[in-house]
Amino acid sequence: MKVVRYIEEINGIRAVACLSVLAVHVSAGVYHQQGGWDGFTTLINQLARFGTPVFAVISGFLLFHQVQVKGFRLWGFIRSRTHKIVIPYLLWSMVYLTILKVGYQVDHFISWKHWLMTMASGRAFYHLYFVVAVIQFYLLFPLLQRMLRSTFSWWAGVTVALALNLAFLTVDPSVWAGEWGKILLPVRKALLPAWIFCFLLGGLLSHHWDRLREWLCVKGSWFSALAIPVLIGGVVEYQMMGLYGPARPMNLLNTPILVLAGLVGFLQWRNRWPGVKRGLMALGNLSFGIYLVHPVIIMLMMETIPPRVWSPTLLPLLYGVALVLTVGLIQWIRCLPFHHYLLTVPRRNTPTGTAPESGRAFEEDSASA
C-alpha cells in the first residue's frame, strides 16, 4: 500500500494559519473590552485575517494529496470525514449553543427550524462558519477528485473556481431576492463559493508538489519577499476602505502569494531555528483542535481578567496566555473517554520532512486542516 507522506512545510504553514486565527479573536477581545479599535490592535486583527483562506488552501492540499497517493473509496471517505470533522463540529456547536444559553441568555433553541438553520449555517459561534464551508467542500469532493486528474483539467478547474469565487464575492447582495436571499445573505461567508478557489488552489499545489518544491528550493528564494507588499497592501486596504474579513476579492490574489512565500520561508529557515520548527510542527498537529476550542478560553479570559488588562500594550501577553491555555485544554480533553469524537488529533508526530513515514499519522493529521 502506498504511504502518505508527512510534509513539514504544509504542517508549518497550517500552524501559522492557526496562530493567525487565534490572533484575530484575541485582538477582537481587546476591542470589545476597550470599546473601540486602536492602531496596533487593528493592525494585528486585519493582517491575521489572512489565516482563514490559508487554512482553506491547506485543507484542499491535504485532501487531494491523500487521494493522489492512496486512491479514493467513497464509503471510507464518508466515514472518515464524518468521524473526524462532522461529529466534532456538531458536538462543539452544541457546546457553544449551551454556553450562550446558560451564560449569556442567548437562546438558539427557540424552535427546531431556528436550531437547524443555526447548525447548518455555522452560526452556533463566530468561528464555526468555516467548518460548514469545509463540509460543503467534502460533499463536492467525490465529484472533483474524478474530474481533476490531468494537468489541463486542474488548471481549467482552478480557473473556473477563481471566476466563480470572484463573482460570488463581488456580486451585489441585493440580487439575492426573495426567501432564498433572506436565508443566504447572513451566512454568505459560510458558503462554498466564498472559498472554492482556495480549496482547489491547494489541490493544484498538491498535483504539482514535487516539482514545485524543487523549484522553490532551487530558484524560488526570492518569493518570500513578495509577502511584504501583500502585507503592506493589506494595511493600505483597511485604512482606505475600512475593516475587512477573510473572504474578500483581494485575497484571491493575496492567498497564493502568501502560501508560496510561507513555503519558501519555511524551507529556508527550518534548519536554522529547529526549536521554532518543532513548535510549529506540534501546533500544526493540534490546529483543528485549537480552531474548535480557543473561543472557550477567550470567553473565560474575558469573564475573569479585568477590562483594564485588555489593553493594546498587553495584547502579546494575552495572546500567549490564550495559546497556552488552549493547548492545555486540548491535552485535558485528550484524556477523556471518547475524546476522538471531540477532537481530531494525530496519535503521534512524524519528525521527518518529505521522506515516507507513517501514513497513519499524516492521514489523521490531514483531517485537521
XYZ file of C-alpha atoms in Angstrom:
369
model
C 0.000 0.000 0.000
C 1.249 3.471 -0.833
C 2.264 5.648 2.096
C 1.025 9.196 2.668
C 3.967 11.491 3.220
C 4.291 13.824 6.145
C 5.115 17.208 4.612
C 6.689 19.518 7.168
C 6.257 22.645 5.062
C 2.498 22.189 4.830
C 2.171 21.488 8.535
C 4.255 24.577 9.303
C 2.058 26.804 7.149
C -1.022 25.328 8.804
C 0.407 26.195 12.224
C 0.951 29.813 11.164
C -2.622 29.974 9.832
C -3.896 28.587 13.139
C -1.903 31.170 15.116
C -3.305 33.894 12.861
C -6.908 32.875 13.542
C -6.191 32.956 17.270
C -4.700 36.448 16.885
C -7.878 37.662 15.163
C -10.060 36.623 18.066
C -7.762 37.710 20.898
C -7.405 41.140 19.295
C -11.198 41.263 18.923
C -11.379 40.593 22.655
C -9.223 43.675 23.254
C -11.575 45.662 21.036
C -14.665 44.538 22.961
C -13.134 45.172 26.373
C -11.741 48.580 25.392
C -14.848 49.647 23.484
C -13.027 50.536 20.290
C -10.116 49.928 17.964
C -6.630 51.358 18.284
C -3.879 51.332 15.691
C -1.893 48.323 16.948
C -4.878 46.082 17.674
C -6.405 46.899 14.296
C -3.136 46.071 12.535
C -2.905 42.660 14.197
C -6.578 41.881 13.672
C -6.615 42.733 9.987
C -3.332 41.158 8.904
C -4.129 37.993 10.862
C -7.262 37.542 8.742
C -5.095 36.025 6.040
C -5.089 32.883 8.199
C -8.528 31.552 7.221
C -8.002 31.447 3.424
C -4.604 29.818 4.026
C -6.428 27.194 6.107
C -8.666 26.543 3.090
C -5.645 26.058 0.824
C -4.064 23.593 3.261
C -7.372 21.703 3.589
C -7.543 21.276 -0.177
C -3.891 20.302 -0.426
C -4.091 17.567 2.204
C -7.306 16.049 0.921
C -6.202 15.862 -2.704
C -2.719 14.702 -1.681
C -4.179 11.775 0.219
C -6.311 10.741 -2.761
C -3.404 11.099 -5.187
C -1.307 8.769 -3.055
C -3.840 6.260 -1.716
C -6.756 6.485 -4.103
C -10.390 7.204 -3.268
C -13.070 4.977 -1.796
C -16.399 6.702 -1.265
C -17.603 4.923 1.875
C -14.216 5.180 3.511
C -14.186 8.881 2.722
C -17.673 9.369 4.181
C -16.785 7.501 7.368
C -13.518 9.377 7.770
C -14.961 12.865 7.257
C -17.991 12.141 9.432
C -15.867 10.857 12.298
C -13.087 13.454 12.081
C -14.932 16.630 11.071
C -18.730 16.417 11.096
C -19.190 14.839 14.549
C -16.717 17.233 16.276
C -18.435 20.137 14.533
C -21.874 19.068 15.758
C -20.682 18.424 19.307
C -18.805 21.713 19.616
C -21.717 23.601 18.096
C -23.887 22.234 20.883
C -21.239 23.182 23.453
C -21.224 26.786 22.240
C -25.016 26.972 21.974
C -25.268 25.744 25.553
C -22.696 28.295 26.748
C -24.616 31.078 25.019
C -27.919 29.987 26.544
C -26.662 29.394 30.089
C -24.011 32.072 30.369
C -25.268 34.869 28.119
C -29.026 34.245 27.826
C -28.779 33.910 24.038
C -31.182 31.129 23.106
C -30.877 29.376 19.746
C -33.131 26.532 20.886
C -36.304 28.564 20.429
C -37.556 26.253 17.664
C -36.403 23.250 15.675
C -36.279 25.310 12.484
C -34.131 28.010 14.065
C -31.810 25.433 15.632
C -31.381 23.526 12.382
C -30.636 26.728 10.450
C -28.105 27.744 13.092
C -26.336 24.390 12.896
C -26.433 24.206 9.104
C -25.065 27.732 8.653
C -22.265 27.594 11.223
C -23.777 30.342 13.339
C -23.575 28.472 16.628
C -20.485 30.589 17.288
C -18.473 33.147 15.383
C -15.737 30.816 14.075
C -17.725 27.745 13.060
C -18.877 29.080 9.687
C -15.617 27.925 8.119
C -16.143 24.316 9.219
C -19.502 24.409 7.426
C -17.721 25.598 4.271
C -15.259 22.698 4.630
C -18.136 20.216 4.960
C -19.686 21.613 1.765
C -16.349 21.054 0.056
C -16.417 17.448 1.249
C -19.856 16.982 -0.332
C -18.454 18.105 -3.681
C -15.112 16.353 -3.330
C -16.103 12.885 -4.683
C -17.012 14.554 -7.980
C -13.990 16.870 -8.008
C -11.460 14.094 -7.442
C -12.830 12.299 -10.521
C -12.843 15.384 -12.711
C -9.463 16.807 -11.723
C -6.814 14.291 -12.726
C -4.776 15.740 -15.605
C -2.720 18.917 -15.545
C -5.076 20.556 -18.043
C -8.169 19.693 -16.008
C -6.523 21.084 -12.879
C -5.680 24.436 -14.430
C -9.099 24.638 -16.061
C -10.820 23.775 -12.790
C -8.858 26.335 -10.791
C -9.611 28.991 -13.425
C -13.349 28.270 -13.231
C -13.175 28.277 -9.430
C -11.406 31.643 -9.478
C -14.089 33.153 -11.716
C -16.896 31.712 -9.574
C -15.246 32.841 -6.339
C -14.655 36.355 -7.675
C -18.220 36.674 -8.941
C -19.628 35.457 -5.619
C -17.582 37.937 -3.588
C -18.245 40.923 -5.836
C -21.905 40.461 -6.806
C -24.348 42.919 -5.293
C -26.147 41.038 -2.488
C -29.370 42.842 -3.377
C -29.807 40.482 -6.342
C -30.474 37.687 -3.835
C -34.159 38.461 -3.706
C -36.944 36.607 -2.019
C -36.833 33.915 0.629
C -33.512 32.477 -0.536
C -31.919 35.891 -0.269
C -33.053 36.223 3.336
C -31.561 32.823 4.129
C -28.270 33.083 2.236
C -27.194 36.669 2.759
C -26.474 36.443 6.523
C -24.408 33.255 6.007
C -22.563 34.344 2.879
C -19.074 33.590 4.191
C -20.139 30.083 5.229
C -20.991 29.123 1.635
C -18.573 27.121 -0.501
C -18.360 29.647 -3.383
C -16.677 32.080 -0.975
C -13.750 29.625 -0.613
C -13.805 27.305 -3.635
C -10.741 28.892 -5.264
C -8.643 28.379 -2.125
C -9.666 24.736 -1.807
C -8.828 23.976 -5.428
C -5.632 26.033 -5.259
C -4.495 23.634 -2.538
C -5.288 20.692 -4.810
C -3.357 22.295 -7.666
C -0.317 22.744 -5.430
C -0.593 19.091 -4.414
C -0.799 17.996 -8.065
C 2.465 19.807 -8.848
C 4.030 19.379 -5.400
C 7.278 17.528 -6.160
C 8.285 19.835 -8.997
C 7.024 22.907 -7.157
C 9.008 22.087 -4.027
C 12.159 21.502 -6.050
C 11.701 24.812 -7.853
C 11.064 26.692 -4.610
C 14.214 25.203 -3.088
C 16.444 25.968 -6.091
C 15.065 29.091 -7.738
C 12.251 30.428 -5.585
C 14.203 32.014 -2.730
C 13.091 35.472 -3.830
C 9.420 34.511 -3.461
C 9.329 35.044 0.288
C 9.957 38.755 -0.283
C 6.573 39.027 -2.038
C 4.853 38.667 1.313
C 6.000 42.192 2.201
C 3.963 44.057 -0.473
C 0.965 41.823 0.306
C 1.087 42.778 3.969
C 1.625 46.454 3.143
C -1.297 46.258 0.730
C -3.431 44.751 3.493
C -2.685 47.751 5.710
C -3.470 50.215 2.918
C -6.679 48.343 2.119
C -8.216 48.609 5.582
C -7.036 52.195 6.037
C -8.643 53.280 2.766
C -11.713 51.024 2.610
C -12.401 50.095 6.229
C -12.101 46.864 8.168
C -12.365 43.665 6.170
C -12.999 39.975 6.754
C -11.167 36.910 5.444
C -13.497 36.272 2.482
C -12.810 39.202 0.164
C -11.775 39.606 -3.502
C -8.195 40.775 -2.807
C -7.456 37.508 -1.043
C -7.854 35.675 -4.339
C -4.523 37.320 -5.232
C -3.005 37.580 -1.772
C -3.511 33.983 -0.682
C -1.452 32.219 -3.397
C 1.401 34.657 -2.840
C 1.367 34.234 0.931
C 1.206 30.436 0.739
C 4.174 30.228 -1.644
C 6.083 32.836 0.349
C 5.419 30.894 3.533
C 6.607 27.653 1.960
C 9.827 29.291 0.819
C 10.366 30.882 4.212
C 9.892 27.567 5.965
C 12.261 25.758 3.603
C 14.902 28.425 4.148
C 14.695 28.732 7.943
C 13.609 25.340 9.292
C 17.154 24.079 9.876
C 18.332 27.390 11.346
C 15.633 27.508 14.028
C 14.980 23.869 14.995
C 13.164 24.855 18.188
C 10.738 27.044 16.257
C 10.218 24.242 13.753
C 9.368 21.736 16.481
C 6.884 24.171 17.975
C 5.222 24.745 14.615
C 5.000 21.005 13.976
C 3.265 20.479 17.324
C 0.840 23.361 16.764
C 0.145 22.215 13.211
C -0.877 18.803 14.504
C -3.222 20.448 17.010
C -4.573 23.034 14.584
C -8.134 21.744 14.220
C -8.431 21.329 17.977
C -7.110 24.836 18.545
C -9.561 26.169 15.986
C -12.528 24.495 17.655
C -11.833 25.223 21.330
C -9.950 28.528 21.537
C -13.114 30.683 21.874
C -13.896 28.865 25.140
C -10.590 30.087 26.550
C -11.080 33.622 25.235
C -14.552 33.783 26.807
C -13.184 32.601 30.150
C -10.395 35.163 29.979
C -12.829 37.957 29.184
C -15.015 36.943 32.131
C -12.158 36.671 34.641
C -9.499 39.194 33.585
C -10.362 42.832 34.392
C -11.061 45.049 31.354
C -8.109 47.305 32.181
C -5.769 44.385 31.461
C -7.217 44.046 27.979
C -5.060 46.847 26.641
C -3.160 47.028 23.338
C 0.191 47.007 25.130
C -0.680 43.706 26.811
C -2.073 42.105 23.660
C 1.046 39.897 23.126
C 0.801 38.646 26.714
C -2.926 37.959 26.403
C -2.257 36.121 23.162
C 0.396 33.932 24.788
C -1.866 33.103 27.709
C -4.738 32.202 25.359
C -2.481 29.922 23.317
C -1.042 28.118 26.332
C -4.458 27.623 27.944
C -5.964 26.431 24.658
C -3.258 23.809 24.189
C -3.696 22.810 27.832
C -7.444 22.385 27.342
C -6.828 20.213 24.290
C -4.441 17.987 26.215
C -7.017 17.656 29.007
C -9.756 16.745 26.520
C -7.490 14.062 25.078
C -7.548 12.352 28.480
C -11.338 11.984 28.374
C -13.114 8.828 27.214
C -14.263 9.092 23.594
C -12.120 12.201 23.108
C -11.699 11.309 19.439
C -15.308 12.370 18.882
C -14.474 15.835 20.220
C -11.100 16.488 18.608
C -9.115 15.173 15.691
C -5.505 14.989 16.835
C -2.885 12.640 15.342
C -1.630 9.976 17.703
C 1.983 10.944 17.239
C 4.144 13.454 15.456
C 6.218 12.402 12.476
C 9.563 14.154 12.660
C 10.954 13.895 9.172
C 10.260 16.059 6.164
C 9.043 14.643 2.884
C 10.515 11.223 3.411
C 7.899 8.454 3.515
C 6.863 7.817 7.096
C 3.823 6.545 8.879
C 0.874 7.008 6.571
C -1.462 6.710 9.546
C -0.008 9.761 11.258
C -0.317 12.005 8.238
C -3.697 10.614 7.262
C -5.101 11.533 10.658
C -3.307 14.836 10.528
C -4.916 15.670 7.194
C -8.314 15.604 8.818
C -7.470 18.593 10.966
C -6.981 21.005 8.106
